[in-house]
Short mmCIF file of C-alpha atoms and ligand atoms in Angstrom, two decimals:
data_model
loop_
_atom_site.label_atom_id
_atom_site.label_comp_id
_atom_site.label_asym_id
_atom_site.label_seq_id
_atom_site.Cartn_x
_atom_site.Cartn_y
_atom_site.Cartn_z
CA MET A 1046 0.07 -0.17 0.78
CA ASP A 1047 1.07 3.33 -1.26
CA LEU A 1048 1.39 5.42 2.76
CA LYS A 1049 3.13 8.49 1.38
CA SER A 1050 -0.16 10.69 2.00
CA LEU A 1051 -0.55 9.05 5.18
CA ILE A 1052 3.49 10.32 5.77
CA GLN A 1053 2.98 13.82 4.44
CA ARG A 1054 -0.11 14.45 7.34
CA ILE A 1055 1.41 13.17 10.33
CA PRO A 1056 2.44 14.59 12.57
CA LYS A 1057 6.04 14.09 13.10
CA ALA A 1058 9.11 15.03 15.53
CA GLU A 1059 12.76 15.53 14.67
CA LEU A 1060 15.86 14.34 16.46
CA HIS A 1061 18.60 14.13 15.11
CA LEU A 1062 18.79 16.93 12.58
CA HIS A 1063 22.92 19.33 12.17
CA ILE A 1064 22.40 22.89 11.64
CA GLU A 1065 25.63 22.66 9.04
CA GLY A 1066 23.31 19.78 7.58
CA THR A 1067 20.76 21.92 6.26
CA LEU A 1068 23.12 24.33 3.88
CA GLU A 1069 21.53 23.57 0.61
CA PRO A 1070 24.06 24.73 -2.35
CA GLU A 1071 22.73 27.48 -2.69
CA MET A 1072 22.85 29.79 -0.27
CA MET A 1073 25.90 27.72 -0.38
CA MET A 1074 26.65 30.67 -3.00
CA ALA A 1075 24.84 32.60 -2.06
CA LEU A 1076 25.70 33.42 1.39
CA ALA A 1077 29.67 33.02 -0.56
CA HIS A 1078 28.75 36.13 -2.56
CA ARG A 1079 27.33 38.37 0.72
CA ASN A 1080 30.58 36.77 2.85
CA ARG A 1081 32.86 37.81 -0.21
CA ILE A 1082 34.36 34.09 0.58
CA LYS A 1083 35.83 32.54 -2.04
CA LEU A 1084 33.96 28.33 -2.62
CA ARG A 1085 36.14 26.11 -4.07
CA TYR A 1086 33.15 25.83 -6.30
CA ALA A 1087 32.00 28.14 -9.08
CA SER A 1088 27.92 27.74 -9.50
CA VAL A 1089 25.33 25.39 -7.56
CA ASP A 1090 25.58 22.26 -10.26
CA GLU A 1091 29.16 21.54 -8.73
CA ILE A 1092 28.75 22.50 -5.70
CA ARG A 1093 26.08 18.56 -6.06
CA ASP A 1094 28.61 17.07 -8.18
CA ALA A 1095 31.11 17.12 -4.75
CA TYR A 1096 28.22 15.45 -2.54
CA ASP A 1097 28.99 11.88 -4.50
CA PHE A 1098 30.57 10.05 -0.71
CA SER A 1099 32.21 6.91 -0.38
CA ASP A 1100 32.29 7.14 4.62
CA LEU A 1101 30.72 9.13 6.69
CA GLN A 1102 34.87 11.14 6.21
CA THR A 1103 34.35 12.37 2.89
CA PHE A 1104 30.80 14.00 3.48
CA LEU A 1105 32.98 15.43 6.72
CA ASP A 1106 35.50 16.77 4.72
CA ILE A 1107 33.28 18.25 1.66
CA TYR A 1108 30.27 19.82 5.19
CA TYR A 1109 33.20 21.44 7.39
CA ALA A 1110 34.07 23.64 3.94
CA GLY A 1111 30.40 24.52 3.15
CA ALA A 1112 30.22 25.57 7.31
CA GLN A 1113 32.61 27.92 6.63
CA VAL A 1114 30.36 30.45 4.39
CA LEU A 1115 28.12 30.81 7.87
CA ARG A 1116 29.99 33.92 9.51
CA GLU A 1117 27.31 36.25 10.64
CA LYS A 1118 24.41 36.29 12.93
CA GLN A 1119 21.80 37.14 10.14
CA ASP A 1120 23.55 33.68 8.56
CA PHE A 1121 23.09 31.20 11.60
CA TYR A 1122 19.50 32.32 11.99
CA ASP A 1123 18.58 32.12 7.55
CA LEU A 1124 20.57 28.49 7.78
CA THR A 1125 17.53 27.34 10.40
CA SER A 1126 14.74 29.70 9.24
CA ALA A 1127 14.55 28.31 5.94
CA TYR A 1128 14.74 24.18 7.33
CA LEU A 1129 12.03 25.22 9.06
CA LYS A 1130 10.37 26.10 6.97
CA ARG A 1131 11.31 23.04 5.28
CA ALA A 1132 10.53 20.97 7.72
CA ALA A 1133 7.16 23.11 8.49
CA GLU A 1134 6.36 21.64 4.51
CA ASP A 1135 7.15 18.12 5.96
CA ASN A 1136 4.46 18.90 9.60
CA VAL A 1137 7.60 18.31 12.04
CA ARG A 1138 5.91 20.07 14.67
CA HIS A 1139 9.44 20.03 17.10
CA VAL A 1140 12.77 19.64 16.73
CA GLU A 1141 16.43 18.11 18.46
CA ILE A 1142 18.67 20.34 16.00
CA PHE A 1143 22.58 19.89 17.21
CA PHE A 1144 25.04 22.74 15.78
CA ASP A 1145 28.54 21.87 16.28
CA PRO A 1146 30.79 25.29 17.80
CA GLN A 1147 34.21 23.85 17.21
CA THR A 1148 33.59 24.49 13.47
CA HIS A 1149 32.86 28.20 13.84
CA THR A 1150 34.92 29.64 16.55
CA GLU A 1151 37.58 27.96 15.32
CA ARG A 1152 37.02 30.23 11.71
CA ASP A 1153 36.97 33.23 14.53
CA VAL A 1154 33.24 33.99 14.36
CA ASP A 1155 31.85 33.73 18.42
CA PHE A 1156 30.56 31.09 20.61
CA ALA A 1157 27.14 34.08 20.81
CA THR A 1158 27.20 35.09 17.16
CA VAL A 1159 26.22 31.05 16.42
CA ILE A 1160 23.89 30.10 19.35
CA ASP A 1161 22.00 34.16 18.87
CA GLY A 1162 21.75 33.80 15.36
CA ILE A 1163 20.14 29.73 15.87
CA HIS A 1164 18.22 30.44 18.84
CA ARG A 1165 15.95 34.11 17.23
CA ALA A 1166 15.04 31.54 14.59
CA LEU A 1167 13.96 29.04 16.54
CA GLN A 1168 11.46 31.13 18.91
CA ASP A 1169 10.65 32.85 15.83
CA GLY A 1170 10.25 28.91 14.41
CA GLN A 1171 7.38 28.05 16.76
CA SER A 1172 5.49 31.27 17.38
CA GLN A 1173 5.25 32.03 13.17
CA LEU A 1174 5.50 27.83 12.86
CA GLY A 1175 4.44 26.20 15.42
CA ILE A 1176 7.68 24.28 15.67
CA THR A 1177 8.64 23.58 19.20
CA PHE A 1178 12.04 23.21 19.89
CA ARG A 1179 15.49 22.42 21.97
CA LEU A 1180 18.84 22.72 20.77
CA ILE A 1181 21.89 20.46 21.50
CA MET A 1182 25.04 21.56 21.66
CA CYS A 1183 27.31 19.21 20.46
CA PHE A 1184 31.72 18.07 20.65
CA LEU A 1185 33.87 17.61 17.89
CA ARG A 1186 35.43 14.31 18.62
CA HIS A 1187 37.90 14.36 16.11
CA LEU A 1188 39.35 17.49 18.83
CA SER A 1189 41.31 16.82 21.54
CA ALA A 1190 38.62 15.77 25.24
CA SER A 1191 40.13 19.42 26.17
CA ASP A 1192 39.17 21.39 23.59
CA ALA A 1193 35.51 20.23 24.10
CA LEU A 1194 35.85 21.27 28.01
CA ALA A 1195 36.78 24.32 26.67
CA THR A 1196 33.65 24.85 24.49
CA LEU A 1197 31.12 23.41 27.71
CA GLU A 1198 33.49 26.93 29.12
CA GLU A 1199 31.78 28.66 26.69
CA ALA A 1200 28.75 27.77 26.56
CA LEU A 1201 28.13 28.25 30.23
CA PRO A 1202 26.70 31.75 29.99
CA PHE A 1203 23.98 30.42 27.34
CA LYS A 1204 23.32 27.71 29.33
CA ASP A 1205 18.75 28.84 29.24
CA LYS A 1206 19.42 28.42 25.39
CA ILE A 1207 20.76 24.56 25.51
CA HIS A 1208 19.27 21.45 26.57
CA ALA A 1209 21.43 18.72 25.65
CA VAL A 1210 24.96 18.45 24.76
CA GLY A 1211 26.42 15.42 22.10
CA LEU A 1212 29.46 13.62 20.35
CA ASP A 1213 29.93 13.60 16.79
CA SER A 1214 32.21 14.39 13.16
CA SER A 1215 34.88 11.24 12.89
CA GLU A 1216 33.56 7.70 14.74
CA VAL A 1217 36.05 5.05 14.58
CA GLY A 1218 39.38 5.63 16.52
CA HIS A 1219 37.23 8.47 19.38
CA PRO A 1220 35.74 6.73 21.89
CA PRO A 1221 32.99 8.02 23.70
CA SER A 1222 35.71 7.34 26.07
CA ARG A 1223 38.02 10.26 25.54
CA PHE A 1224 34.78 12.11 26.56
CA VAL A 1225 33.62 10.93 29.91
CA HIS A 1226 34.73 13.43 32.19
CA VAL A 1227 33.60 16.25 29.35
CA PHE A 1228 30.26 14.74 29.45
CA ASP A 1229 29.87 14.53 33.91
CA ARG A 1230 30.45 18.39 33.44
CA ALA A 1231 28.25 18.89 30.96
CA ARG A 1232 25.52 16.52 33.56
CA LYS A 1233 27.25 18.13 36.78
CA GLU A 1234 25.57 22.18 34.97
CA GLY A 1235 22.02 20.13 33.83
CA PHE A 1236 22.33 19.62 30.29
CA LEU A 1237 21.09 16.04 29.01
CA THR A 1238 23.74 14.22 26.90
CA VAL A 1239 23.42 11.75 23.55
CA ALA A 1240 25.63 10.55 21.41
CA HIS A 1241 26.14 9.99 17.35
CA ALA A 1242 27.42 5.72 18.72
CA GLY A 1243 26.97 2.66 16.48
CA GLU A 1244 27.14 4.36 12.76
CA GLU A 1245 30.01 2.95 11.54
CA GLY A 1246 32.59 2.30 14.40
CA PRO A 1247 31.54 -0.73 16.78
CA PRO A 1248 29.20 -2.02 19.02
CA SER A 1249 31.56 -1.25 22.06
CA TYR A 1250 31.11 2.75 21.81
CA ILE A 1251 27.23 2.13 22.23
CA TRP A 1252 28.46 0.95 25.26
CA GLU A 1253 30.34 3.22 25.89
CA ALA A 1254 28.43 6.20 25.40
CA LEU A 1255 25.36 4.24 28.05
CA ASP A 1256 27.76 3.25 30.53
CA LEU A 1257 30.51 6.17 30.05
CA LEU A 1258 28.80 9.46 29.48
CA LYS A 1259 25.57 8.43 30.25
CA VAL A 1260 23.53 8.89 27.23
CA GLU A 1261 19.04 9.48 26.95
CA ARG A 1262 19.62 7.88 23.18
CA VAL A 1263 21.52 6.88 20.98
CA ASP A 1264 23.10 8.60 18.21
CA HIS A 1265 22.73 6.42 14.32
CA GLY A 1266 23.91 3.56 16.87
CA VAL A 1267 22.14 0.64 13.82
CA ARG A 1268 25.61 -2.10 14.50
CA CYS A 1269 23.46 -2.50 17.96
CA LEU A 1270 22.04 -5.62 15.99
CA GLU A 1271 26.01 -7.12 15.87
CA ASP A 1272 25.57 -6.96 19.84
CA LEU A 1273 22.91 -8.98 21.13
CA LEU A 1274 23.64 -8.63 24.22
CA LEU A 1275 23.62 -5.38 23.53
CA VAL A 1276 20.65 -5.34 21.65
CA ALA A 1277 18.39 -6.54 25.40
CA ARG A 1278 19.78 -3.41 27.14
CA LEU A 1279 18.47 -1.19 24.54
CA ALA A 1280 15.74 -2.63 23.87
CA ASP A 1281 15.19 -3.40 28.41
CA GLU A 1282 15.98 0.36 28.73
CA GLN A 1283 13.41 2.16 26.03
CA ILE A 1284 17.17 3.99 24.82
CA PRO A 1285 15.57 5.02 21.61
CA LEU A 1286 18.01 4.76 18.32
CA THR A 1287 18.01 7.59 16.21
CA VAL A 1288 17.96 6.63 12.49
CA CYS A 1289 18.46 8.15 9.65
CA PRO A 1290 18.32 6.13 6.40
CA LEU A 1291 19.01 8.23 3.01
CA SER A 1292 22.41 9.05 5.59
CA ASN A 1293 23.50 5.50 6.83
CA VAL A 1294 22.95 4.85 2.58
CA LYS A 1295 24.71 7.87 0.92
CA LEU A 1296 27.77 7.27 3.42
CA ARG A 1297 27.88 3.36 2.77
CA VAL A 1298 26.86 2.31 6.02
CA PHE A 1299 24.27 0.35 4.33
CA ASP A 1300 24.57 -0.72 0.21
CA THR A 1301 21.03 0.66 -0.34
CA LEU A 1302 17.72 1.00 1.73
CA GLU A 1303 16.37 -1.89 0.74
CA GLN A 1304 19.57 -3.63 3.03
CA HIS A 1305 19.27 -1.39 6.03
CA ASN A 1306 18.10 -2.95 9.26
CA LEU A 1307 15.17 -0.58 10.36
CA LYS A 1308 12.62 -2.85 10.16
CA LEU A 1309 14.84 -5.14 12.08
CA LEU A 1310 14.95 -2.68 14.78
CA LEU A 1311 11.27 -2.46 14.97
CA GLN A 1312 11.21 -6.07 15.09
CA HIS A 1313 14.00 -6.53 17.79
CA GLY A 1314 11.38 -3.96 20.06
CA LEU A 1315 14.02 -1.05 19.71
CA CYS A 1316 12.69 2.56 20.29
CA ALA A 1317 13.36 3.60 16.67
CA THR A 1318 12.20 6.83 15.15
CA ILE A 1319 12.97 8.41 11.22
CA ASN A 1320 14.75 11.38 10.95
CA SER A 1321 17.42 13.34 8.03
CA ASP A 1322 20.94 14.20 10.20
CA ASP A 1323 22.10 15.79 6.75
CA PRO A 1324 19.11 16.72 4.52
CA ALA A 1325 21.05 19.25 2.32
CA TYR A 1326 23.71 16.52 1.43
CA PHE A 1327 21.63 13.91 1.49
CA GLY A 1328 18.96 13.78 -1.11
CA GLY A 1329 16.15 14.23 1.51
CA TYR A 1330 13.82 15.48 4.89
CA ILE A 1331 12.73 13.91 6.92
CA GLY A 1332 9.61 13.24 5.20
CA GLU A 1333 11.37 12.08 1.97
CA ASN A 1334 12.96 9.67 5.43
CA TYR A 1335 10.44 7.82 5.78
CA LEU A 1336 8.80 7.81 2.25
CA ARG A 1337 11.75 6.13 1.47
CA ALA A 1338 12.06 3.92 4.11
CA GLN A 1339 8.51 3.32 4.04
CA ARG A 1340 8.70 1.40 0.15
CA ALA A 1341 11.99 0.16 0.16
CA LEU A 1342 11.74 -2.17 3.41
CA ASN A 1343 7.76 -2.12 2.88
CA LEU A 1344 7.21 -0.66 6.61
CA SER A 1345 3.58 -0.82 7.48
CA GLU A 1346 1.46 1.92 9.13
CA ALA A 1347 1.69 0.17 12.30
CA ASP A 1348 5.50 1.10 11.83
CA ILE A 1349 5.00 4.58 9.93
CA HIS A 1350 3.14 4.92 14.19
CA THR A 1351 5.35 2.79 16.07
CA LEU A 1352 8.48 5.40 14.17
CA THR A 1353 6.20 8.89 14.55
CA ARG A 1354 4.96 8.22 18.32
CA ASN A 1355 8.32 6.76 19.18
CA ALA A 1356 10.18 10.51 18.35
CA PHE A 1357 7.60 12.44 20.71
CA ASN A 1358 8.35 9.74 23.21
CA ALA A 1359 11.94 10.59 22.28
CA SER A 1360 12.50 13.73 22.67
CA PHE A 1361 12.78 16.20 25.37
CA LEU A 1362 10.19 17.10 26.04
CA SER A 1363 7.79 17.19 29.04
CA ASP A 1364 5.32 14.36 29.52
CA ALA A 1365 2.61 16.28 29.21
CA ASP A 1366 4.13 17.72 26.03
CA LYS A 1367 4.39 14.39 24.39
CA GLN A 1368 1.51 13.45 25.75
CA ARG A 1369 -0.06 16.31 23.31
CA HIS A 1370 1.86 14.96 20.29
CA ILE A 1371 1.41 11.72 20.27
CA VAL A 1372 -3.11 12.72 20.82
CA ASP A 1373 -2.92 14.43 17.52
CA LEU A 1374 -0.39 11.86 16.05
CA ASP A 1375 -2.90 9.04 16.28
CA ARG A 1376 -6.51 11.63 16.20
CA ALA A 1377 -4.26 11.68 11.96
CA MET A 1378 -3.65 7.55 11.65
CA ILE A 1379 -7.46 6.96 12.94
CA SER A 1380 -8.91 9.74 9.79
CA PHE A 1381 -6.07 8.03 7.07
N1 HPA B 673 27.75 11.59 12.14
C1 HPA B 673 29.05 12.20 12.91
N2 HPA B 673 29.12 13.55 12.42
C2 HPA B 673 28.45 14.49 11.49
C3 HPA B 673 27.16 13.31 11.35
C4 HPA B 673 27.27 12.23 11.34
O1 HPA B 673 26.36 11.84 10.97
N3 HPA B 673 26.48 14.58 11.09
C5 HPA B 673 27.17 15.73 10.43
N4 HPA B 673 28.45 15.67 11.75
ZN1 ZN B 674 24.53 12.62 12.61
#
């Protein structure tokens, strides 16, 4: 059965979205022009042609280069506003957005410039589009733990705007254990924690994220199926996995979408969710991720209901707000 219209209309939450990964080639060119930054590409088509990745690292190299065009508060505002507008078209009602301050502070862009631009756009998105939000600050794991700690210190004056901290960038060779002290400190300061683990890295990284970083959710986590003890733990505790189907195929975690293990994750009783990761780079926003995964894996109406319900339950919203969204979701499912 084609579930396209159902997927389009049901309310959604997106929990794994790097705001720098929503930088569309058109905006990259426009911002390069506005900020007088020389790009290595001559046209939007040339940019798009470069998006042929063989793994996480080949993507990250291009992604960090693209982020150089973001310099002013207005740039971060425009980037975030464009994402929210696009998300609203997919009926997204709640977003939990990652940002990578180190990508910007390394280039002498102030922390305040980054967070103020993003946060102002999120507030305007909430009042104009009705999309609620949380902000998650990610540490780049290819940099040192002391760099991450310095970034955490820098973030403390903006604590009221940041709900959680996360860990992203090159996974293999940079296990969560390197960041235990940083995450200990973050939790002491009142931040919730999440971490990318088990995207390219082994199941042991997921164990470390759970046991050492005490994460509330695992970002990606798809390699958990290689360790059945880990699967039992994730199922028992209903630890959410923020799965990103199109990203996983673009970065060759799976050769094809048909080979993706999302359906198996659900069959194991795991709290899996669907997200877009870096939609400007991976060929689709959240609606497209749902639709392509549904078609490739023959997901049922019940699977779609479970995945969307999981996302609201896995969010950092209050229990009352989760319930409010889930009531809306259940209504939309019934009237289908
Ligand atoms: N993995 C790790 N780091 C990232 C990703 C990802 O999928 N996207 C942006 N930074
Ligand atoms: Zn990610």
